[in-house]
Tab-separated table of C-alpha atoms in Angstrom:
chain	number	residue	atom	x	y	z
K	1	UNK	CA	-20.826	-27.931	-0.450
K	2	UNK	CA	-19.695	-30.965	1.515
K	3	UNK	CA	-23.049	-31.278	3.527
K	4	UNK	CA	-24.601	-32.280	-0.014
K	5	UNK	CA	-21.536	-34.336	-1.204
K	6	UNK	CA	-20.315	-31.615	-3.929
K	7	UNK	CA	-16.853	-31.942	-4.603
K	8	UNK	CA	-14.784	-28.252	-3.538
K	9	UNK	CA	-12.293	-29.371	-5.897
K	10	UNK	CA	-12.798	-28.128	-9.588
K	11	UNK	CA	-16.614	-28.697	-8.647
K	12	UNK	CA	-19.282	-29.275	-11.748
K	13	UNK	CA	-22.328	-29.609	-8.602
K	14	UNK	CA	-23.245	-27.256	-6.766
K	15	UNK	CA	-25.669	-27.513	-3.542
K	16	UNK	CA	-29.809	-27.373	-4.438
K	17	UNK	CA	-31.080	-24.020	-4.529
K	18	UNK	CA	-32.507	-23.222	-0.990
K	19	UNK	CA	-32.991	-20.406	0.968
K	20	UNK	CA	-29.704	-21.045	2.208
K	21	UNK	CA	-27.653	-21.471	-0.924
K	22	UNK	CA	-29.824	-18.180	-1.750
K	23	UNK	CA	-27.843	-16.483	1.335
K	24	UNK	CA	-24.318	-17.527	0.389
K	25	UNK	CA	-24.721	-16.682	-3.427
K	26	UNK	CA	-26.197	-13.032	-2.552
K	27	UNK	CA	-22.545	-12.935	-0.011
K	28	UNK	CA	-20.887	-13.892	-3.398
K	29	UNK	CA	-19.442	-16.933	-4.673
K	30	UNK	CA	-16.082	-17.953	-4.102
K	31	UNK	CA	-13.633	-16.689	-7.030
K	32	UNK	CA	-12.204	-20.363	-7.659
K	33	UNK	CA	-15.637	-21.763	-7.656
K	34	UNK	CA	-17.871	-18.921	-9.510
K	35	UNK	CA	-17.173	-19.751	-13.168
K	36	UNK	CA	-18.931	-23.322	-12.606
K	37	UNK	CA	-21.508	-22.159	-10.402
K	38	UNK	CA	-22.362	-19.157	-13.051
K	39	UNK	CA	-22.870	-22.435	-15.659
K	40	UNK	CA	-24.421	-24.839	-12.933
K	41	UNK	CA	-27.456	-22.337	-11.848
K	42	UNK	CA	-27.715	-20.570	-15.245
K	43	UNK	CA	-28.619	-24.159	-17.093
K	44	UNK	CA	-25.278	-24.379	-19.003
K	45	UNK	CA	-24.762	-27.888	-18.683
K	46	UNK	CA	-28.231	-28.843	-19.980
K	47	UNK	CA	-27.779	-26.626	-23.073
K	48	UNK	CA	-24.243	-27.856	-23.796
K	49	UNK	CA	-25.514	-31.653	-23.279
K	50	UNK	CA	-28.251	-31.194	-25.410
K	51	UNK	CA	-25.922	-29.811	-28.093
K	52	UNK	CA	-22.791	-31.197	-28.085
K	53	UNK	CA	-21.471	-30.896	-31.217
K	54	UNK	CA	-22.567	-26.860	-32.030
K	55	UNK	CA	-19.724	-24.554	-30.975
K	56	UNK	CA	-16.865	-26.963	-32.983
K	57	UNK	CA	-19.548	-26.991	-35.813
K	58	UNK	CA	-19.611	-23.174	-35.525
K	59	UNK	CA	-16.169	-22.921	-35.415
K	60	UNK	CA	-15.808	-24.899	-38.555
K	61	UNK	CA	-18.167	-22.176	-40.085
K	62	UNK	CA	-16.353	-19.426	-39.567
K	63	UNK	CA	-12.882	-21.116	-41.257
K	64	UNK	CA	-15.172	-20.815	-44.686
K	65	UNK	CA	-15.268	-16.483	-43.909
K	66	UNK	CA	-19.225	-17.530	-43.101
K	67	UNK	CA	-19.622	-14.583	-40.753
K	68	UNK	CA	-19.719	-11.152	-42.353
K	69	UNK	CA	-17.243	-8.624	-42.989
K	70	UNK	CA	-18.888	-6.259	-41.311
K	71	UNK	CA	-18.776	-8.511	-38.203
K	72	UNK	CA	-15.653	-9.799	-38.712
K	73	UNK	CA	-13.912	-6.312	-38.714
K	74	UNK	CA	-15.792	-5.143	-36.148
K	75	UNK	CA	-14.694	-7.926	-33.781
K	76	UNK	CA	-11.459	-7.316	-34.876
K	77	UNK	CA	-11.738	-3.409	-33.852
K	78	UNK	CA	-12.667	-3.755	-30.479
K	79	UNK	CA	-10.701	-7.490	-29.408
K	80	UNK	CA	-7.692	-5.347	-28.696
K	81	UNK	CA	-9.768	-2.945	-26.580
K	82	UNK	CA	-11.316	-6.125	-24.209
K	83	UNK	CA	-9.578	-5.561	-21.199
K	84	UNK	CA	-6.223	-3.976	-22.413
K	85	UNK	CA	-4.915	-3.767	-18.558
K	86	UNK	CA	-5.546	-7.553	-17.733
K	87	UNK	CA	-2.097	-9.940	-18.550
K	88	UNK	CA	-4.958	-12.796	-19.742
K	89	UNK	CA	-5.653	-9.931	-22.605
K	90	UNK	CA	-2.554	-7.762	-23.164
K	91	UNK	CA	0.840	-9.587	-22.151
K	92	UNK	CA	2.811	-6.565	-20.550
K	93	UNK	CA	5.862	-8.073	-22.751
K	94	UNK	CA	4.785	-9.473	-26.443
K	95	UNK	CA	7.224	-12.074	-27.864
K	96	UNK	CA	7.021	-10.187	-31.084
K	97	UNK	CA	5.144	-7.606	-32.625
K	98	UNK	CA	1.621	-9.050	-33.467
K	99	UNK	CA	1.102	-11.649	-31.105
K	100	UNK	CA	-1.695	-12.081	-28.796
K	101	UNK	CA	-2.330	-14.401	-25.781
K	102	UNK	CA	-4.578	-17.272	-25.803
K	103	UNK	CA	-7.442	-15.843	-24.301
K	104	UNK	CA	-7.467	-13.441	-26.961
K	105	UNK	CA	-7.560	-16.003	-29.693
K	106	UNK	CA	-9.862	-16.976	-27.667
K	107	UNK	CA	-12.185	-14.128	-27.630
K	108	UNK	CA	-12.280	-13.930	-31.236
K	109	UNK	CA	-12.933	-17.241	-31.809
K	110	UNK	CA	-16.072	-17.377	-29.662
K	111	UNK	CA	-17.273	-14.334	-30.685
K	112	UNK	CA	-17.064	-15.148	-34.410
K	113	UNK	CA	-19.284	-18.398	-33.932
K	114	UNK	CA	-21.495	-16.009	-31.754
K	115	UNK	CA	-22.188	-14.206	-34.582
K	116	UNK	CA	-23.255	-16.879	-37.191
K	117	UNK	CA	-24.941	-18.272	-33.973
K	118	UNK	CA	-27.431	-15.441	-33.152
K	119	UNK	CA	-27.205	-13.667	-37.212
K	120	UNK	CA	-29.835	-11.615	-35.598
K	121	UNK	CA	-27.305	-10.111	-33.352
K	122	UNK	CA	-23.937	-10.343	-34.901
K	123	UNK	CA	-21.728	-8.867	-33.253
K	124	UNK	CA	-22.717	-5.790	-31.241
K	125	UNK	CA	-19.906	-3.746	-28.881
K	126	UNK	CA	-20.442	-4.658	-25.242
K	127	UNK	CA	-20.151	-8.193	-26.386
K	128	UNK	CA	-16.698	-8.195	-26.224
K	129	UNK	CA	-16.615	-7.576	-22.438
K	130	UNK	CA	-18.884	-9.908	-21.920
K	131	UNK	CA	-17.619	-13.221	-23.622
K	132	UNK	CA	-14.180	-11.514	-22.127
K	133	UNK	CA	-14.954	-11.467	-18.311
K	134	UNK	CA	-16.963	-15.337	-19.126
K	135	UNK	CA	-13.703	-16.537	-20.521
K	136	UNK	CA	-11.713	-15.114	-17.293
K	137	UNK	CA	-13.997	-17.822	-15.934
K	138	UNK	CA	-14.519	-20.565	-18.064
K	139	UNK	CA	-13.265	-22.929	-20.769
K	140	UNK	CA	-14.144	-21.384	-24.182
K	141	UNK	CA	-17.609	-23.659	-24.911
K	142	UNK	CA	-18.720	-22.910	-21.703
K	143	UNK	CA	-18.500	-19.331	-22.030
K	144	UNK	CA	-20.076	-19.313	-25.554
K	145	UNK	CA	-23.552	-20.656	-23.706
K	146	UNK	CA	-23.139	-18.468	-20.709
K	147	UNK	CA	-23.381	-15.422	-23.324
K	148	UNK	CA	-25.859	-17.223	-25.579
K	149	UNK	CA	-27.883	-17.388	-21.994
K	150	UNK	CA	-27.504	-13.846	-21.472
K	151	UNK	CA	-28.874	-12.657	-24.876
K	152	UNK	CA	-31.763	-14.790	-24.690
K	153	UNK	CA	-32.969	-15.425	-21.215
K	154	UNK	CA	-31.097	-12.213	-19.371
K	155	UNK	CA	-30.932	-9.259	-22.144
K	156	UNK	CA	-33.787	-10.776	-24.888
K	157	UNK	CA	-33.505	-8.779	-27.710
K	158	UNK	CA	-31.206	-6.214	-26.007
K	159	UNK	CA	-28.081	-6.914	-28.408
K	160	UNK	CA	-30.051	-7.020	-31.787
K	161	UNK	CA	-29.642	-4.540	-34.491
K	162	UNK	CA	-33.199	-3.287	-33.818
K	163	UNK	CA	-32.476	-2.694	-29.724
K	164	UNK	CA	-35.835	-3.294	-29.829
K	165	UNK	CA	-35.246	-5.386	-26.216
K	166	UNK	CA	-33.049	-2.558	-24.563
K	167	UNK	CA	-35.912	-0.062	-25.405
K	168	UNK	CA	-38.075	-2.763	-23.996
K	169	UNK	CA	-35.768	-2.824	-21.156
K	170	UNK	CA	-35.074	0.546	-20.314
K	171	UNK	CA	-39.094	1.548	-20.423
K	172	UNK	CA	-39.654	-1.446	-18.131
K	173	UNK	CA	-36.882	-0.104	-15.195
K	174	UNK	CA	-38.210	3.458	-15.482
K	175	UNK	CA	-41.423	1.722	-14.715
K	176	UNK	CA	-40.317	0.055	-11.711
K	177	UNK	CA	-38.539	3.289	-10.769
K	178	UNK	CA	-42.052	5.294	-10.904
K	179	UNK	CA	-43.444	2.531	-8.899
K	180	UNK	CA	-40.954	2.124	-6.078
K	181	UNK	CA	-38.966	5.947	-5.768
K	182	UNK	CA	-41.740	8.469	-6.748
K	183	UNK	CA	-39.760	11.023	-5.756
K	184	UNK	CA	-37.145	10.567	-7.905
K	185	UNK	CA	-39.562	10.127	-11.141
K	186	UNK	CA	-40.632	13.315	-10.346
K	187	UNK	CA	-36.865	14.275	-10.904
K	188	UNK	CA	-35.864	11.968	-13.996
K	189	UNK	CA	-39.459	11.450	-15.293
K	190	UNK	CA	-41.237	12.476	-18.586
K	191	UNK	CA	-45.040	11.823	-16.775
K	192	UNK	CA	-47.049	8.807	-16.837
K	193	UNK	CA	-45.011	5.643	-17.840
K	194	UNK	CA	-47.513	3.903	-19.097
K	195	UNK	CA	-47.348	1.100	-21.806
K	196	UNK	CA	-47.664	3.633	-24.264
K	197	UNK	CA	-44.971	6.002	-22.842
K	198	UNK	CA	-41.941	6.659	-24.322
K	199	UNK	CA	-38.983	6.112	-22.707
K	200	UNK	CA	-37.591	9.897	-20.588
K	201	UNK	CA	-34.260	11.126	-22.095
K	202	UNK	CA	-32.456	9.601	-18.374
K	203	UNK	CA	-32.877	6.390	-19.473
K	204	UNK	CA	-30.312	6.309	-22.358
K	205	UNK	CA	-27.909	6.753	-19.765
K	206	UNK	CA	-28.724	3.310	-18.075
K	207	UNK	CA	-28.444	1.799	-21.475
K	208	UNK	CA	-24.831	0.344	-21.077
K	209	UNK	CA	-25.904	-0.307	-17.756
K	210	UNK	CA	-28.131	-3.359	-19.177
K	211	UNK	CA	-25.662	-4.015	-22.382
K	212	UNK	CA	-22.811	-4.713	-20.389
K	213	UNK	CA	-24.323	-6.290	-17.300
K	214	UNK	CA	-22.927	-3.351	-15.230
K	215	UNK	CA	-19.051	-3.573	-16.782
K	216	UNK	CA	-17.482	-0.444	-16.909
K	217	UNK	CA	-20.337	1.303	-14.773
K	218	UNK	CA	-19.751	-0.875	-11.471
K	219	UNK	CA	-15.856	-1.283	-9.850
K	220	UNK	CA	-15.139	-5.050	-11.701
K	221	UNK	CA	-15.614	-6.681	-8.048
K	222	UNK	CA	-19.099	-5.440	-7.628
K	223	UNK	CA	-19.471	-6.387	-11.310
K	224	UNK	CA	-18.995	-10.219	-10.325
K	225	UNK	CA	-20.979	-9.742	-7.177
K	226	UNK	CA	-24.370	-8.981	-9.447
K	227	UNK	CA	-23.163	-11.868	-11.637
K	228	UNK	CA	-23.144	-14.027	-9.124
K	229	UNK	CA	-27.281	-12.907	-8.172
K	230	UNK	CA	-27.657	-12.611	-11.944
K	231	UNK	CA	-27.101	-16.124	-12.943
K	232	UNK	CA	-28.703	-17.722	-9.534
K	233	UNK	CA	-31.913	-15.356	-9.658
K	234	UNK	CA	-32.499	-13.971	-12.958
K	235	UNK	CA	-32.841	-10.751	-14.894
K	236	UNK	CA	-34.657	-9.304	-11.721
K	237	UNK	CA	-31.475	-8.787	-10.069
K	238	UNK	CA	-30.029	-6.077	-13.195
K	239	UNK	CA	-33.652	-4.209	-12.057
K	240	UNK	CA	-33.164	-3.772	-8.801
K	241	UNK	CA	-29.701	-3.161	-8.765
K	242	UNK	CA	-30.567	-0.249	-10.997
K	243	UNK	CA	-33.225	0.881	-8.855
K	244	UNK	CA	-30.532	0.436	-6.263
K	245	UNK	CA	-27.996	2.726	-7.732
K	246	UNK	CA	-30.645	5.110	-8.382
K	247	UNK	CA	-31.765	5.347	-4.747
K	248	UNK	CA	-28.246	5.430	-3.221
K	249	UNK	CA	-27.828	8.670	-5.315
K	250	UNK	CA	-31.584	9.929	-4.321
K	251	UNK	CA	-30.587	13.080	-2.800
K	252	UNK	CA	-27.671	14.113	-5.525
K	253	UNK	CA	-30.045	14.093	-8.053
K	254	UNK	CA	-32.546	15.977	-6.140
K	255	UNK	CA	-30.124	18.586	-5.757
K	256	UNK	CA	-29.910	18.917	-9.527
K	257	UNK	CA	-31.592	21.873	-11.339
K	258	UNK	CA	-30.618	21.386	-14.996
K	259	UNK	CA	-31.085	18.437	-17.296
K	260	UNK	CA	-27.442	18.370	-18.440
K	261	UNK	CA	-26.301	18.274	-15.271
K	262	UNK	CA	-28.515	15.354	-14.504
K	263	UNK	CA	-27.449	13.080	-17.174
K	264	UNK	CA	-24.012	13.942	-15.444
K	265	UNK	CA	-25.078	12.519	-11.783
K	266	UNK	CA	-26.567	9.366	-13.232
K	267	UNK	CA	-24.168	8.665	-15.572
K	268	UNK	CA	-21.632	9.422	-13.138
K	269	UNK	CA	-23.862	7.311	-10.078
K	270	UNK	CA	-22.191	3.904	-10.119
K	271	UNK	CA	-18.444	4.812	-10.322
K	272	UNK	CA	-18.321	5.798	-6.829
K	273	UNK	CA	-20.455	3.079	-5.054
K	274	UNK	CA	-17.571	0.862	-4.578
K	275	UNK	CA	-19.526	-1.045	-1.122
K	276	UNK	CA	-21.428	-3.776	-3.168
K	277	UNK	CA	-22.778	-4.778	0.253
K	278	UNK	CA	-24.746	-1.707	0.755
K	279	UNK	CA	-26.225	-1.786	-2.995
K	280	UNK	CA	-26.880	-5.958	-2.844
K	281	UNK	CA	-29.043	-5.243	0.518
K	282	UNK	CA	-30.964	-2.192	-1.407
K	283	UNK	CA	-31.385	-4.727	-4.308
K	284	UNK	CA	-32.480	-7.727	-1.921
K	285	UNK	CA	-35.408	-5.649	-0.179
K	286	UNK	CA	-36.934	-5.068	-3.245
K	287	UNK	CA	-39.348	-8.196	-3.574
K	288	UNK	CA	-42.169	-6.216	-5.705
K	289	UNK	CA	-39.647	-6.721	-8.266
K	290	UNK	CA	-40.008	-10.050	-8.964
K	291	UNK	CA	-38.905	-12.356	-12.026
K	292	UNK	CA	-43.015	-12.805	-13.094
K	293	UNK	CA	-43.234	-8.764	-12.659
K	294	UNK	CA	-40.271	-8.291	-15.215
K	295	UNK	CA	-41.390	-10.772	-17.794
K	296	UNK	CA	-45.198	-9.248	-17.362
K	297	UNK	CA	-43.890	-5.734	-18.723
K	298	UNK	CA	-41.456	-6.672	-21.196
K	299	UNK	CA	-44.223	-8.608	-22.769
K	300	UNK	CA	-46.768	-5.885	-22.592
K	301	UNK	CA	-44.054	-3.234	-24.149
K	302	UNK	CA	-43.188	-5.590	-26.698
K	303	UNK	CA	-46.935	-6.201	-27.696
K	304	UNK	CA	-47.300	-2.858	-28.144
K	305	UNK	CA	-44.604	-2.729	-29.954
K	306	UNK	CA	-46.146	-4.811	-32.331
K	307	UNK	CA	-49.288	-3.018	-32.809
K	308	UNK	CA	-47.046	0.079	-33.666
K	309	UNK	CA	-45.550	-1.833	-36.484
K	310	UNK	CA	-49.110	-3.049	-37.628
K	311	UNK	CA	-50.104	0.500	-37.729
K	312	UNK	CA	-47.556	1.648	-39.850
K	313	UNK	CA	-46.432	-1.498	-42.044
K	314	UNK	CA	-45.334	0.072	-45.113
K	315	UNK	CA	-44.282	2.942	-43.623
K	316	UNK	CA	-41.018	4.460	-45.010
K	317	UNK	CA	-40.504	5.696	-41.594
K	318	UNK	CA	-41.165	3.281	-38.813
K	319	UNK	CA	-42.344	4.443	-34.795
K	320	UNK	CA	-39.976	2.288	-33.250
K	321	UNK	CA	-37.019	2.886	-36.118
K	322	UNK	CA	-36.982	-0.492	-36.735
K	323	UNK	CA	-33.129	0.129	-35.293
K	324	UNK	CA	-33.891	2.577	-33.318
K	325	UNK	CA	-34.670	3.439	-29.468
K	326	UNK	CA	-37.969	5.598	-28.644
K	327	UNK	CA	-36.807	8.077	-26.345
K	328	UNK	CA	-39.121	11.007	-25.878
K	329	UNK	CA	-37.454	14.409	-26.236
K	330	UNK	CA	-34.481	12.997	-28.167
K	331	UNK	CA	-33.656	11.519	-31.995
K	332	UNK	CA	-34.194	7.877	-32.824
K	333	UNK	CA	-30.896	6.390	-31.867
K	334	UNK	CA	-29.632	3.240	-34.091
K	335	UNK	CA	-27.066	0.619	-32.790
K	336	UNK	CA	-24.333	2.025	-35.253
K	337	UNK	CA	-24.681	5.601	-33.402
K	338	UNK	CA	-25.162	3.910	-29.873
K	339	UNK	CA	-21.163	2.599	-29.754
K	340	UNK	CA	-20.477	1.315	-26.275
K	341	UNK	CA	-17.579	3.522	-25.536
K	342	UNK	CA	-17.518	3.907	-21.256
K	343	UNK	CA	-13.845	3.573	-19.996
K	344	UNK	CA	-13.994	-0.163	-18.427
K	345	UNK	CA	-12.646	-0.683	-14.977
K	346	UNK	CA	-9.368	-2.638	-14.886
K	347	UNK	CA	-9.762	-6.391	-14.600
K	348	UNK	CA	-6.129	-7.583	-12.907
């Protein structure tokens, strides 16, 4: 930091993005310093410069009841369920029955201008945790545009009543997993994954995966770890660190027989693999996996996509549900039956 004159001090710079800088941010960023740097390499302060004024104009919306009721209860549901173990969240001692800390005021305030934000969206479960852990990090504004970043340049699509980008998502990393670990396609695979394959039964258990950037699936430390490559490398780094988890538990899903039982293993996977270091160094290796690999599938499954909707426009009942995830073997699953309900590690 000092050899390129950035402040250590509350910093807002952080050092040029180097091969070096790439070192230190894949050994994790400092806790005091990570918030800014999340904002710094992710483009935050360009978006908030360029619109200064939008969040307390959003906020202003939602006084006038703008967002829905439907979103509005929803958000109400699951506030109280953000983090209940973390003091920023859930005081151990209320002053009186009702109230709630600032971060949790908070919470809901962000969220609500999320949602007449990105009306596409709304609000969606997993959001919670993730405008939660951003505001463990950052002033409110700031952590509205960190989670405006992740549903459009991380997760595109993947929050949106249709799911249409998690399906995208999900076919895309059991791609890569054919590619790179063969042998455990063989295992988890439904045959050629192809752009006109549907996605194998397995991958609906690496759907929270994606939605929650790894929160409630990973120990909360190795959560910020990923962040940390997340926000300085890209969506590439959720990839490998899936094809990561699924390669540190190679030979326990090998040993499976039966398909329930393997939905157990992988769902099960990432709650034990509390050394970060040993799935960050799996992740690193993986340079097939590139950022121009990732966007080169999801736009090839998302133009086919849209020639399945031109086939059946005026359908009553559409291939990709419309809301719905295509996952062969399995019924069309909606975001309303899809409720993000993994017990999330303890943030202290």
């Amino acid at each position: 930091m000092r050899e390129q004159g950035c402040a250590t001090h509350f910093p807002d710079q952080f050092p040029d993005r180097s091969p070096k800088t790439l070192r230190y941010v894949r050994k994790g960023i400092p806790p005091a310093w990570r918030g800014a740097a999340w904002f710094y390499y992710s483009g935050g302060a360009r978006l908030l410069q360029e619109n200064p004024r939008t969040y307390s104009s959003l906020l202003s919306r939602c006084k006038t009841s703008e967002p829905s009721s439907n979103d509005i209860e929803s958000i109400e549901r699951d506030l109280h369920r953000t983090f209940p173990d973390n003091i920023h969240f859930k005081p151990d001692q209320p002053a009186h029955h009702g109230s709630e800390t600032p971060l949790l005021s908070s919470l809901r305030r962000l969220l609500q201008a999320f949602a007449i934000h990105q009306p596409q969206i709304g609000y969606c479960q997993s959001l919670n945790f993730l405008a939660g852990l951003l505001l463990l990090f950052l002033p409110e504004e700031k952590a509205f545009w960190m989670l405006h970043i992740i549903t459009t340049e991380h997760l595109p699509g993947t929050h949106e009543i249709s799911l249409e980008g998690a399906n995208v998502d999900l076919w895309v990393l059991m791609l890569a997993l054919k590619e790179s670990n063969p042998s455990i396609w063989a295992k988890v695979g439904d045959g050629d994954q192809d752009s006109t394959a549907r996605v194998p039964p397995i991958g609906l258990c690496t759907t929270s995966w994606f939605m929650s950037m790894f929160i409630g699936t990973l120990p909360i430390e190795s959560v910020l770890r990923v962040w940390d490559v997340v926000f300085y490398e890209g969506s590439k780094m959720l990839f490998r660190i899936a094809l990561a988890i699924f390669k540190v538990g190679e030979q326990r899903i090998k040993d499976v027989n039966d398909s329930t039982e393997l939905f157990q293993v992988v769902q099960t996977l990432p709650r034990g693999m509390l050394d970060i270091g040993v799935l960050m160094a799996m992740s690193c290796r993986r340079s097939g996996i590139s950022q121009e690999w990732i966007s080169k599938k999801r736009k090839e499954r998302r133009a086919w996509y849209a020639k399945e909707r031109a086939k059946v426009a005026g359908a009553t009942t559409p291939i990709d549900g419309g809301d719905s995830l295509i996952v062969s073997g399995s019924p069309n699953l909606s975001r309303a039956n899809s409720t993000w309900r993994r017990r999330v590690g303890r943030v202290r």
